Structures are given as C-alpha cells and as structure tokens.
Short mmCIF file of C-alpha atoms and ligand atoms in Angstrom, two decimals:
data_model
loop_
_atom_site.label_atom_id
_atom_site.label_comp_id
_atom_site.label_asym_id
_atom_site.label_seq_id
_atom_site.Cartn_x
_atom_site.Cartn_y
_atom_site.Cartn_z
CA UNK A 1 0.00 0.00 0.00
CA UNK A 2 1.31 3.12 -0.98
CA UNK A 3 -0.09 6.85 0.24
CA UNK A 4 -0.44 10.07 -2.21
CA UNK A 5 2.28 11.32 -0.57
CA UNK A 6 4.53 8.17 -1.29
CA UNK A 7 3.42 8.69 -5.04
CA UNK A 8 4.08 12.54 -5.17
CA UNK A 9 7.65 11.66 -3.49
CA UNK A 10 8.72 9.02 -6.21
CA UNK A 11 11.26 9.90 -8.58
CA UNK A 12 9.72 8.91 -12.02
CA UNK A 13 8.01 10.48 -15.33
CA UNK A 14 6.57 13.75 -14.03
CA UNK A 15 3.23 13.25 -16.29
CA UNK A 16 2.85 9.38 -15.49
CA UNK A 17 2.80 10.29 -11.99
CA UNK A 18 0.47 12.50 -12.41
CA UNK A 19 -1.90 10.76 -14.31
CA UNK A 20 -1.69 8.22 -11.50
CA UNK A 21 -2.69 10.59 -8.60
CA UNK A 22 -5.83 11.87 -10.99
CA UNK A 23 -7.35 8.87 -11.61
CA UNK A 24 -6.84 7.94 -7.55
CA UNK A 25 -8.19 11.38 -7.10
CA UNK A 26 -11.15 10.69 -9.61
CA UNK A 27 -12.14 7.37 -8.46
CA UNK A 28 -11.53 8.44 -4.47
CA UNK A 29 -8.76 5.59 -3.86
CA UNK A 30 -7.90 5.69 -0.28
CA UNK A 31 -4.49 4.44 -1.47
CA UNK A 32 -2.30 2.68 -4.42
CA UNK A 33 -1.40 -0.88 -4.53
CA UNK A 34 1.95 -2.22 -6.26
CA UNK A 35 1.02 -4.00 -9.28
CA UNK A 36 2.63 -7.04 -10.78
CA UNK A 37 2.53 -6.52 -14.38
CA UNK A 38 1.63 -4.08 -16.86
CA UNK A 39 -0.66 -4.82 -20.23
CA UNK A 40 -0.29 -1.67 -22.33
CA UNK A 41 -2.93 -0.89 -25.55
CA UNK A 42 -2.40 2.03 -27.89
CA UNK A 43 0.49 0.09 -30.17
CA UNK A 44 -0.60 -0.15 -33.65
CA UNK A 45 0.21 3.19 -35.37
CA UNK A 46 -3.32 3.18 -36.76
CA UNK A 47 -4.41 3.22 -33.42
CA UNK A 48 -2.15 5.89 -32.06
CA UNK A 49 -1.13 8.15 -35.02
CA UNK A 50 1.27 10.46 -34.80
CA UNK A 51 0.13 12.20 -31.58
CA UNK A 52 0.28 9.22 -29.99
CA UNK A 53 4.28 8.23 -31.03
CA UNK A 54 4.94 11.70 -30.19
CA UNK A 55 3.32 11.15 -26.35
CA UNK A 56 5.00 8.14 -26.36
CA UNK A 57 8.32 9.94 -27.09
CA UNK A 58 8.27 12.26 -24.27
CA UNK A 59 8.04 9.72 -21.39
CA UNK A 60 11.12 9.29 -19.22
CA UNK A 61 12.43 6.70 -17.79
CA UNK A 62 11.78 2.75 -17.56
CA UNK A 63 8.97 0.62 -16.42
CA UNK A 64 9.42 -1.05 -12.94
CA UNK A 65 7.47 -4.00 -13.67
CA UNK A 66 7.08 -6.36 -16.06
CA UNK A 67 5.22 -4.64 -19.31
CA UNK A 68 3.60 -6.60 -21.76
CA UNK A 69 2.34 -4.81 -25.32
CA UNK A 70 -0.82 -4.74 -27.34
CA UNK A 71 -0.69 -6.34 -31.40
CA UNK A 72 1.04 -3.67 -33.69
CA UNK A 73 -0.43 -2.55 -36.84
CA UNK A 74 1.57 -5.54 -39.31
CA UNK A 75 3.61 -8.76 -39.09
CA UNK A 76 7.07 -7.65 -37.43
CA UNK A 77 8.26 -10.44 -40.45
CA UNK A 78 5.41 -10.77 -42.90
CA UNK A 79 4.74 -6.91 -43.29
CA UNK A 80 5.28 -6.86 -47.31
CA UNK A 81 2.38 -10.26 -47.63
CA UNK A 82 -0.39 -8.56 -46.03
CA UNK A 83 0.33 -5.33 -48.03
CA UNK A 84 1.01 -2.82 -45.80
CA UNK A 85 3.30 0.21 -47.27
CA UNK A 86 6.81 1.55 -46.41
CA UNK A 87 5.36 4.77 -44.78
CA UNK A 88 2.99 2.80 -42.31
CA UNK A 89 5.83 0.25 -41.54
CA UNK A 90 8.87 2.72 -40.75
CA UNK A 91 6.26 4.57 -38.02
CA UNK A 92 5.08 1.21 -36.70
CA UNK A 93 8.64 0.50 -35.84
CA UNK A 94 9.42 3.31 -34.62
CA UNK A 95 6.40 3.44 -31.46
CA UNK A 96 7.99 0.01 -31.15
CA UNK A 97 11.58 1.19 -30.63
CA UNK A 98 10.29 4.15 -28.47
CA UNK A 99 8.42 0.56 -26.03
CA UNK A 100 11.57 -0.87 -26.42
CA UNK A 101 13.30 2.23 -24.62
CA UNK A 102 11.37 2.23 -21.82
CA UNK A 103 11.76 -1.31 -21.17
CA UNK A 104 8.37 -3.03 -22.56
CA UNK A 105 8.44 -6.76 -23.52
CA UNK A 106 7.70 -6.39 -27.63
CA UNK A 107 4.97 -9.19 -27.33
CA UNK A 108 2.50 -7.65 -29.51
CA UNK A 109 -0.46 -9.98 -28.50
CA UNK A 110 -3.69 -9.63 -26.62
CA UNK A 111 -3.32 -12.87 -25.16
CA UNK A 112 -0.52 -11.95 -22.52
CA UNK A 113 -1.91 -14.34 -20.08
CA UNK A 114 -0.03 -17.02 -22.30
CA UNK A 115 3.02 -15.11 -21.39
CA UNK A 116 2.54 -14.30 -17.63
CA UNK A 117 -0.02 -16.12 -16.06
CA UNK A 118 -0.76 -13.91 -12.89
CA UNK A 119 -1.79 -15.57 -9.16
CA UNK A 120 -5.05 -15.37 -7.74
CA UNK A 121 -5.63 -11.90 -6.18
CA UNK A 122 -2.66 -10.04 -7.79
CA UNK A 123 -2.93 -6.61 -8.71
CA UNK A 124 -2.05 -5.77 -12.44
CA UNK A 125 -2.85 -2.62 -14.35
CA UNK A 126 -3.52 -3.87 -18.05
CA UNK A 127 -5.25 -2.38 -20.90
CA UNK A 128 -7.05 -4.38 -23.71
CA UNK A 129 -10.65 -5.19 -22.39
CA UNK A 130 -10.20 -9.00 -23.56
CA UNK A 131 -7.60 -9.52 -21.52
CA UNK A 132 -8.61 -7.41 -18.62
CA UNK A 133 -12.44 -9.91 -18.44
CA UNK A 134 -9.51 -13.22 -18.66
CA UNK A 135 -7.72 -12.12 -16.10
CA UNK A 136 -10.33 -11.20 -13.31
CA UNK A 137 -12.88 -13.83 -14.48
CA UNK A 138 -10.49 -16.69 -15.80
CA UNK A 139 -7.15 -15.84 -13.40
CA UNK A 140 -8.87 -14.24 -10.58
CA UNK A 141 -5.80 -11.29 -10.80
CA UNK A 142 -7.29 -7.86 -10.27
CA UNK A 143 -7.22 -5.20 -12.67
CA UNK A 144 -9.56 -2.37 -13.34
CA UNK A 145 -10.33 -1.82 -17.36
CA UNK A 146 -7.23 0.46 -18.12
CA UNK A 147 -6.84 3.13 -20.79
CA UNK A 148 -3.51 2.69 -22.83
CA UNK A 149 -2.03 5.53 -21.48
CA UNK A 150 -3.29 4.83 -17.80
CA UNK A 151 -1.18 1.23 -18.35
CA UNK A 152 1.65 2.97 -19.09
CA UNK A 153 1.53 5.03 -16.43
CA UNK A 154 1.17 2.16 -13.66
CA UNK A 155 4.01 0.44 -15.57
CA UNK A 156 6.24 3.44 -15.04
CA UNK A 157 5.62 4.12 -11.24
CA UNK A 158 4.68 0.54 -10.21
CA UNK A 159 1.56 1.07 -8.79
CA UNK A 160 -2.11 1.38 -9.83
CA UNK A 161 -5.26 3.55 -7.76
CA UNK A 162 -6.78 1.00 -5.11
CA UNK A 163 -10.54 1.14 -6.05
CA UNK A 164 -13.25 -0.65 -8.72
CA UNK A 165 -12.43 -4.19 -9.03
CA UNK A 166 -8.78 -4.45 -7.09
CA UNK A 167 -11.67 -4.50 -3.62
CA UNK A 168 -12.93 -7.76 -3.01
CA UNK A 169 -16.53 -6.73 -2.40
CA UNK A 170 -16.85 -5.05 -5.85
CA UNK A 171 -16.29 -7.92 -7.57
CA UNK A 172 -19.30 -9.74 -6.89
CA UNK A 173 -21.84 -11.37 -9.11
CA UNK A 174 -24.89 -8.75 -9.57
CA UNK A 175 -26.75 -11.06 -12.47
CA UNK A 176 -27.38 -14.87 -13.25
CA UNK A 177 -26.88 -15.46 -17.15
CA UNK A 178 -28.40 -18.55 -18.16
CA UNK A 179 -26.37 -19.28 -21.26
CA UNK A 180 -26.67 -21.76 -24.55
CA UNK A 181 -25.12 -21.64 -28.09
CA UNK A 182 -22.17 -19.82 -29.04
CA UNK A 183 -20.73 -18.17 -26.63
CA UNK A 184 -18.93 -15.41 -28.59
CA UNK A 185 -22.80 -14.75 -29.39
CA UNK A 186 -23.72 -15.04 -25.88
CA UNK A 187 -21.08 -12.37 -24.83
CA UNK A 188 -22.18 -9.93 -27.76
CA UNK A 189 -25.83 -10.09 -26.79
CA UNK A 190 -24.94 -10.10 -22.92
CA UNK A 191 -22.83 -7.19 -23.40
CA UNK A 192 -25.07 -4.98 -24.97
CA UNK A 193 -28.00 -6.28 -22.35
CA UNK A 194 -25.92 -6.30 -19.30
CA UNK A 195 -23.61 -3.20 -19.93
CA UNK A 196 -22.27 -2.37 -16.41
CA UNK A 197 -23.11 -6.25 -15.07
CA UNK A 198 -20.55 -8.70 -13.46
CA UNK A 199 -22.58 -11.69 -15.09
CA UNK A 200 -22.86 -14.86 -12.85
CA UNK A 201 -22.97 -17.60 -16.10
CA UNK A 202 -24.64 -21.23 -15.86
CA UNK A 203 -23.49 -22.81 -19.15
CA UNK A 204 -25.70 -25.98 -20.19
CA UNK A 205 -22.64 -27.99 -21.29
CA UNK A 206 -18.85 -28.30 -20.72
CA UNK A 207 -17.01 -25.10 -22.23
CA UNK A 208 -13.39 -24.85 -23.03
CA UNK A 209 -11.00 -22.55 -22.02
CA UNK A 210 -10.96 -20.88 -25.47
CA UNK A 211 -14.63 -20.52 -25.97
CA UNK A 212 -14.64 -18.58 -22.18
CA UNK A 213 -11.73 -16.74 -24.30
CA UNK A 214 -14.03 -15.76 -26.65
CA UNK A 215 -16.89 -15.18 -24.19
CA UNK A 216 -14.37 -12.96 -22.68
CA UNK A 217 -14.15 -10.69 -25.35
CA UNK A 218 -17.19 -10.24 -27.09
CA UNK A 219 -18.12 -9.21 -23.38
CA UNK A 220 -16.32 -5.70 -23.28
CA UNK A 221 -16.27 -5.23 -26.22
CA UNK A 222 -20.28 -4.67 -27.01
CA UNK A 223 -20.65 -3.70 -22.83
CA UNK A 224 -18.45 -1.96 -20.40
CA UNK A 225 -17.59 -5.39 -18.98
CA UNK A 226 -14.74 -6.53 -16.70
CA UNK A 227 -15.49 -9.71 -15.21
CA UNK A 228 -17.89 -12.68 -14.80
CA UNK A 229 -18.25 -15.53 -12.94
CA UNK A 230 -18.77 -18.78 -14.18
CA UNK A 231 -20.47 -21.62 -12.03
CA UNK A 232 -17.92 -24.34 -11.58
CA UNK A 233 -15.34 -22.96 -13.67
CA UNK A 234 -14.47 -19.75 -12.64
CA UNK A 235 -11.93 -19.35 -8.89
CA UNK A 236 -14.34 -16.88 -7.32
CA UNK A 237 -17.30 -17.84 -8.54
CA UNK A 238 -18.21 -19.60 -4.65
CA UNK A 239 -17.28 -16.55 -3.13
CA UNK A 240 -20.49 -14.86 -3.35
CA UNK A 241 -23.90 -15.38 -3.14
CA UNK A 242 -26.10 -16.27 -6.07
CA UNK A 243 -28.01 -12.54 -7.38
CA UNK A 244 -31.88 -13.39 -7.72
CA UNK A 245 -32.04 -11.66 -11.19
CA UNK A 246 -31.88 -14.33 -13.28
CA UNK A 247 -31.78 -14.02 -17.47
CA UNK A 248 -31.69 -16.50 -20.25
CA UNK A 249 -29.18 -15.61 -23.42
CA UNK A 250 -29.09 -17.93 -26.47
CA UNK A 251 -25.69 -17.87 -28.51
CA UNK A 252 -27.14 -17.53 -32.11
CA UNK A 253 -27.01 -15.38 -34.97
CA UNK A 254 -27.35 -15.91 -38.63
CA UNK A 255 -25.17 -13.39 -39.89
CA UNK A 256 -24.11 -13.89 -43.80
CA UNK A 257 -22.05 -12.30 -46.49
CA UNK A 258 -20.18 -13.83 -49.36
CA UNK A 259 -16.82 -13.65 -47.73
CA UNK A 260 -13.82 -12.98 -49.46
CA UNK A 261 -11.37 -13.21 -46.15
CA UNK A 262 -11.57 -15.65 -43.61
CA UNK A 263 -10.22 -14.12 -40.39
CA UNK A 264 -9.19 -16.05 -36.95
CA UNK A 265 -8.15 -15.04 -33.75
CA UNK A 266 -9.77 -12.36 -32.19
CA UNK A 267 -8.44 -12.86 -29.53
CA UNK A 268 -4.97 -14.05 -31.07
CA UNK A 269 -4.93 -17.97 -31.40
CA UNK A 270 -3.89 -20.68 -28.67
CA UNK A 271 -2.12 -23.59 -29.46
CA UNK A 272 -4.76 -25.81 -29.02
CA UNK A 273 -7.30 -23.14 -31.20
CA UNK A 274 -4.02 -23.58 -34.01
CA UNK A 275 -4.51 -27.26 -33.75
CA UNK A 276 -7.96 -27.54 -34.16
CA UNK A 277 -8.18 -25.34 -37.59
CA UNK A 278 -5.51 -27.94 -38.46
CA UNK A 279 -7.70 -30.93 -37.81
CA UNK A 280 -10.72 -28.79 -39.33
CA UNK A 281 -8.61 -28.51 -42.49
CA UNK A 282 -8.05 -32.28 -42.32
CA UNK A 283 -5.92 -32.11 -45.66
CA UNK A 284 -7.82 -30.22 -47.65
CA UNK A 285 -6.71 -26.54 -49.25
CA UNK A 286 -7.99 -23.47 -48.86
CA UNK A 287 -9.93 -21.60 -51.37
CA UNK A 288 -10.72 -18.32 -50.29
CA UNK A 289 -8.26 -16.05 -47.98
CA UNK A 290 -7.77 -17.65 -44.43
CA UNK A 291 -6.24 -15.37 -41.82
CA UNK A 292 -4.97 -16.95 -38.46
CA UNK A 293 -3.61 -14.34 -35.84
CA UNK A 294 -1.76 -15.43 -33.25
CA UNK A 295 1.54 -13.84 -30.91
CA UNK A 296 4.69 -14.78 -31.55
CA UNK A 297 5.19 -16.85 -28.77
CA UNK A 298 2.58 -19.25 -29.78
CA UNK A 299 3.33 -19.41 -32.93
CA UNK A 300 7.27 -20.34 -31.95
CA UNK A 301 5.57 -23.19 -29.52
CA UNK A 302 3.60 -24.24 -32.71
CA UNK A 303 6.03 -23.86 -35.07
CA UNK A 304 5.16 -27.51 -36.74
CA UNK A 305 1.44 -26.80 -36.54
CA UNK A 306 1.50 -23.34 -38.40
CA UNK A 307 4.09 -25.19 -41.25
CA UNK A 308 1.07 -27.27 -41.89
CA UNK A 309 -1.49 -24.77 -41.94
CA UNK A 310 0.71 -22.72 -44.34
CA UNK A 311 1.41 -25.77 -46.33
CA UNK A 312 -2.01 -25.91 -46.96
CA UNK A 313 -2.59 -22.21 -47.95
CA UNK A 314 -3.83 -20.45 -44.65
CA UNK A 315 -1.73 -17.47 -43.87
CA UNK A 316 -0.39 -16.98 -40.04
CA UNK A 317 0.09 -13.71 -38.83
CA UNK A 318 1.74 -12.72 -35.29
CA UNK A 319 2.07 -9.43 -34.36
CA UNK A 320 -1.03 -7.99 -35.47
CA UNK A 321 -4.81 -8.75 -35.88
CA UNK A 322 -7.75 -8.39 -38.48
CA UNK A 323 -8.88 -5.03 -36.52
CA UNK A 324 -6.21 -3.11 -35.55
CA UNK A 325 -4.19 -3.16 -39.01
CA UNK A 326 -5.44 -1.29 -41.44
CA UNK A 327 -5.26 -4.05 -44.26
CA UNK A 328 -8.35 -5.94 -43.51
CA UNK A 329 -9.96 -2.47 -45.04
CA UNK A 330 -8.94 -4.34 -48.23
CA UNK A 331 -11.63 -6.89 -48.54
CA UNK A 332 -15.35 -6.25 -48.59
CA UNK A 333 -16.79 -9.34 -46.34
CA UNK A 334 -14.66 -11.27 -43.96
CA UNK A 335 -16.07 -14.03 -41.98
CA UNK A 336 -15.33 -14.40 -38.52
CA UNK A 337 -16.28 -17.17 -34.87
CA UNK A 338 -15.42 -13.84 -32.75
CA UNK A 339 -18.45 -11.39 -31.37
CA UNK A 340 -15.88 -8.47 -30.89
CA UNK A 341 -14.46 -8.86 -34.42
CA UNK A 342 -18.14 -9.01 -35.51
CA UNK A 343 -18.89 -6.03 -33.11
CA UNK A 344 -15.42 -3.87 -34.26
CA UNK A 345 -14.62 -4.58 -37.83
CA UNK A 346 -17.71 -2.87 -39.51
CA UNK A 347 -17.15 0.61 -37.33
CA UNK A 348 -13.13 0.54 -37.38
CA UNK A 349 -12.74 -1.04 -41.19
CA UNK A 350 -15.96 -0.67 -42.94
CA UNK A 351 -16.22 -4.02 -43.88
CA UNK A 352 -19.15 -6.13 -43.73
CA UNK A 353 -19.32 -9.23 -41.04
CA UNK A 354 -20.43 -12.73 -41.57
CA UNK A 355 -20.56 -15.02 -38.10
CA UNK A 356 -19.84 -18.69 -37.97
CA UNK A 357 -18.70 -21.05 -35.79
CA UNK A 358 -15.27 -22.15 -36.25
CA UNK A 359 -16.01 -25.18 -38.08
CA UNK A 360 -18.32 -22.83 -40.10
CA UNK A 361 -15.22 -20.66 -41.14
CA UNK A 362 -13.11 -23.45 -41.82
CA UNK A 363 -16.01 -25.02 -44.23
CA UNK A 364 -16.30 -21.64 -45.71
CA UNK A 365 -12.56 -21.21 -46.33
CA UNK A 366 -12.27 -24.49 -48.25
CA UNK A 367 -15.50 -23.91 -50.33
FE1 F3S B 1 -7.03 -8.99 -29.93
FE2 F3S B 1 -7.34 -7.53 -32.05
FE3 F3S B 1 -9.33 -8.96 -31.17
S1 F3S B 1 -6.25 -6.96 -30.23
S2 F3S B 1 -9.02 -9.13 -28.98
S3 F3S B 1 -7.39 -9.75 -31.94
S4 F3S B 1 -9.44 -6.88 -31.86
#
C-alpha cells in the first residue's frame, strides 16, 4: 500500500505520476497498490497516429514491472504479404523502438496471459478489455479496465489507484446469465443487455477454455464489462452469493455475407485453437483467404502446426490482428467465430461481417 504522498515523493516520469494521482483522485482511492505486471494498448500506429508516437516519445524513464504490449499494426516479419506500405511500416517501428526504450516486452499480442499467467488476487494494471475480463474472471488477478495511457503510467511508477475491481466486495456477481449456443454470441448479446453487469454464467454444457476466451471478449467489447463468474469454472465464482435476477441468453445469430477473407483469432490464437483449424482442415486446401492471428510466442511453440497450416494455404500472422491493421480495409466481407471482431470490424474497417462457428469458417474457407 502506498499513500499520495509516497506517489508525489517518487522519482519517475513527471506526467505518469500525475496521471496516476488523478485517476486515484477521480475514483476516491484511499491508497495505491503495487502492481505485478503491466498490459499496455495504444500500439498499432493506426491506433495511435502520430500524436500518440509523439506522447510516447516524451516519457522518461523505464517501467518497474514487467510490461507486456498490445498487437502492432503488421507482421514484425510478414509486413510486405499482407500489403502494408513503407510509410505505415517505418512509423510502426518506430512506437515500437520508443516501447523498447522504456523497457516493454515487444509481445504484440492480446493474449498476454499465455506469457505471464498472474496468481489469484494479484494486482495488475492492463489495458485491452479482452484480456482485462480473462484475467479477473479466468485468473482471478485484479485489474480495473485500463486506458492505454493509464497502463503505461502504472508500468512506469509501479503502482495502480486501489478502487473498482482491485476491492474484493466489488467484484461480486450482480446477475445470473443462463447461457446456450455460441458463446462469442452469448457475450455480444450479454454485453449490450448487461452493460455495467458482473454476469454470474450457468453454461448448459462443458465449455473450453478458449470458448470462455471468446466469451471474454465479445463481453467488453459490445458492454463496459470486466469480469464474470462462471459456475464451476471460474476461482471466485463460490465466493459470493447467487443474485436473484436471473436471465436466459441464447448464442445464435445468422449473420451472412459472401466472404472474401476468412479471419481467426480475435483474440490471437492458442495452441490448441491452431490445432484444431488444423484438424478442421483435415488435408484439404484453402480456397478463399484464411487469416490466423496469433503472438509470436505461440506461434514459436507451434512452429510444426503453423508449417502445416501454411502448407495448406492459410496465412499466419503474429504481431497484429484483423482489426487493428489497417489491411483488412482491403476486402469487402470477412467471416469471422469472434463477437468483438463481428462487433469492431464494420465501425473501425468498414467491412461487412459474416458469423460462424469455427467449423463454419473453416467449411467456408475451403468452399
Ligand atoms: Fe485482440 Fe485484435 Fe481482437 S487486439 S481481442 S485480436 S481486436
């Protein structure tokens, strides 16, 4: 536990300090709690721009913990195959040098819980709402939904503002979610219904880790979502009593287009998501464009597995995803098993959506 005073008296970044104080100040923190790891957003240069790199730029010093980074804009590697330009790639690397400076782990992933998986009840400060819904609901680490810039501040002093979801009590279950189908469907629809929620889920079969992933994800990103609790599954989900408001979400939409990109990982791939598309593709070539997105650290502990899904015409991207690169703007329907894909890539790339299961994309990318 750390006191304003502590915080004013620490010899770091003037304005990272200061953003820290503000938002303890905002949300009425009594105090500030050392954090464990950063998770910092705001790293594709679409994203950021040049205000951004330039902001960036003027922070001093070097993050005290570890710092994990958001995808970039491109494929550190494969930059030239999904057609992004010179200009786009020589700024991109440069926000990445600037990370590099101040001591950030070049990841590039939203999945940094593959990385560093946190302990039950650790504070972190981490940005990207995916991530942020994994590690409260999935981990049972504490984070509040961070800004980019917020992220980086805790990275550079260390601590975070004790308030919102790092207190116990706030993290209770305030809705029971009786869910079926899809559950990147049942996230997009629960999102929008339950905006504000911590939903309490009953599931009506076994889920995987991937598909609570998913779930995850499509959660904040159509609702201002941070956690849930899952019955069973989920390491608070005892802690608290049962809420008496009780609704029933189905996991099903029929949305189509005729889709000219098939595009996976949203969040970026697991190993076992890699291997499955694999066994989906069972041999058989792809016809149409099939994007897998995945980190870099995967994709090195599946090195064999992505060989064979090259080998068979997908393309596997690290670095980068299908939304925050700018090349997806490219195609005019892309087909995708993820609710925030479906929920982001019509307002940030003006593309139109079609949803499908995976084994739906995987049957569309080989017809
Ligand atoms: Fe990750 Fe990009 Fe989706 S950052 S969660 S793959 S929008």
């Amino acid at each position: 536990m750390l006191s304003y005073e502590e915080i004013e008296a620490m010899e770091v970044d003037e304005k990272c300090k200061r953003i820290i104080l503000a938002l303890g100040k905002i949300y009425r923190a009594d105090f500030f709690v050392e954090i464990s790891s950063a998770h910092v957003s705001g790293v594709s240069y679409d994203n950021i721009g040049d205000e951004g790199l330039e902001w960036l730029k003027s922070i001093a010093g070097k993050v005290k913990v570890r710092t994990t980074l958001n995808p970039a804009g491109m494929d550190l590697d494969k930059w030239r195959e999904m057609g992004i330009n010179e200009d786009f790639r020589k700024k991109q690397l440069e926000i990445i040098e600037v990370f590099e400076k101040l001591g950030a782990e070049i990841t590039l992933t939203c999945t940094p819980y593959y990385l560093l998986e946190p302990k039950l009840g650790e504070h972190l400060a981490w940005a990207e709402s995916s991530a942020i819904v994994y590690a409260n609901s999935l981990i049972g680490a504490r984070t509040n939904r961070e800004s980019g810039i917020s992220a980086l501040a805790s990275a550079i002093t260390g601590v975070t503002p004790y308030y919102g979801l790092h207190i116990k009590e706030n993290r209770a279950p305030t809705v029971v979610v009786k869910a079926s189908g899809d559950l990147s469907i049942v996230g997009y629809k629960a999102g929008m219904e339950l905006s504000g929620e911590i939903p309490y889920f009953i599931f009506d079969r076994k889920v995987s880790k991937d598909e609570l992933k998913l779930l995850s994800a499509s959660l904040a990103s159509t609702g201002n979502i941070a956690m849930f609790h899952a019955e069973g599954i989920t390491p608070e989900w005892k802690d608290f009593e049962r809420p008496a408001e009780i609704v029933e979400i189905e996991g099903k939409m029929g949305k189509k287009c005729e889709a000219d990109l098939i595009a996976i990982g949203c969040p970026h791939c697991s190993k076992e998501e890699l291997m499955q598309i694999l066994n989906l593709l069972n041999g058989r070539k792809v016809k149409r464009e099939l994007w897998i997105f995945t980190s870099r650290f995967v994709a090195s502990e599946s090195r064999k597995i992505v060989e064979e899904l090259e080998k068979l015409g997908a393309k596997v991207f690290r670095d980068t995803c299908m939304v925050v690169s700018p090349i997806t703007e490219k195609f005019s329907c892309v087909m995708v098993n993820s609710g925030k894909a479906l929920e982001y890539l019509p307002k940030k790339r003006k593309v139109e959506v079609a949803f499908g299961s995976l084994e739906d994309c995987i049957r569309m990318a080989i017809s």
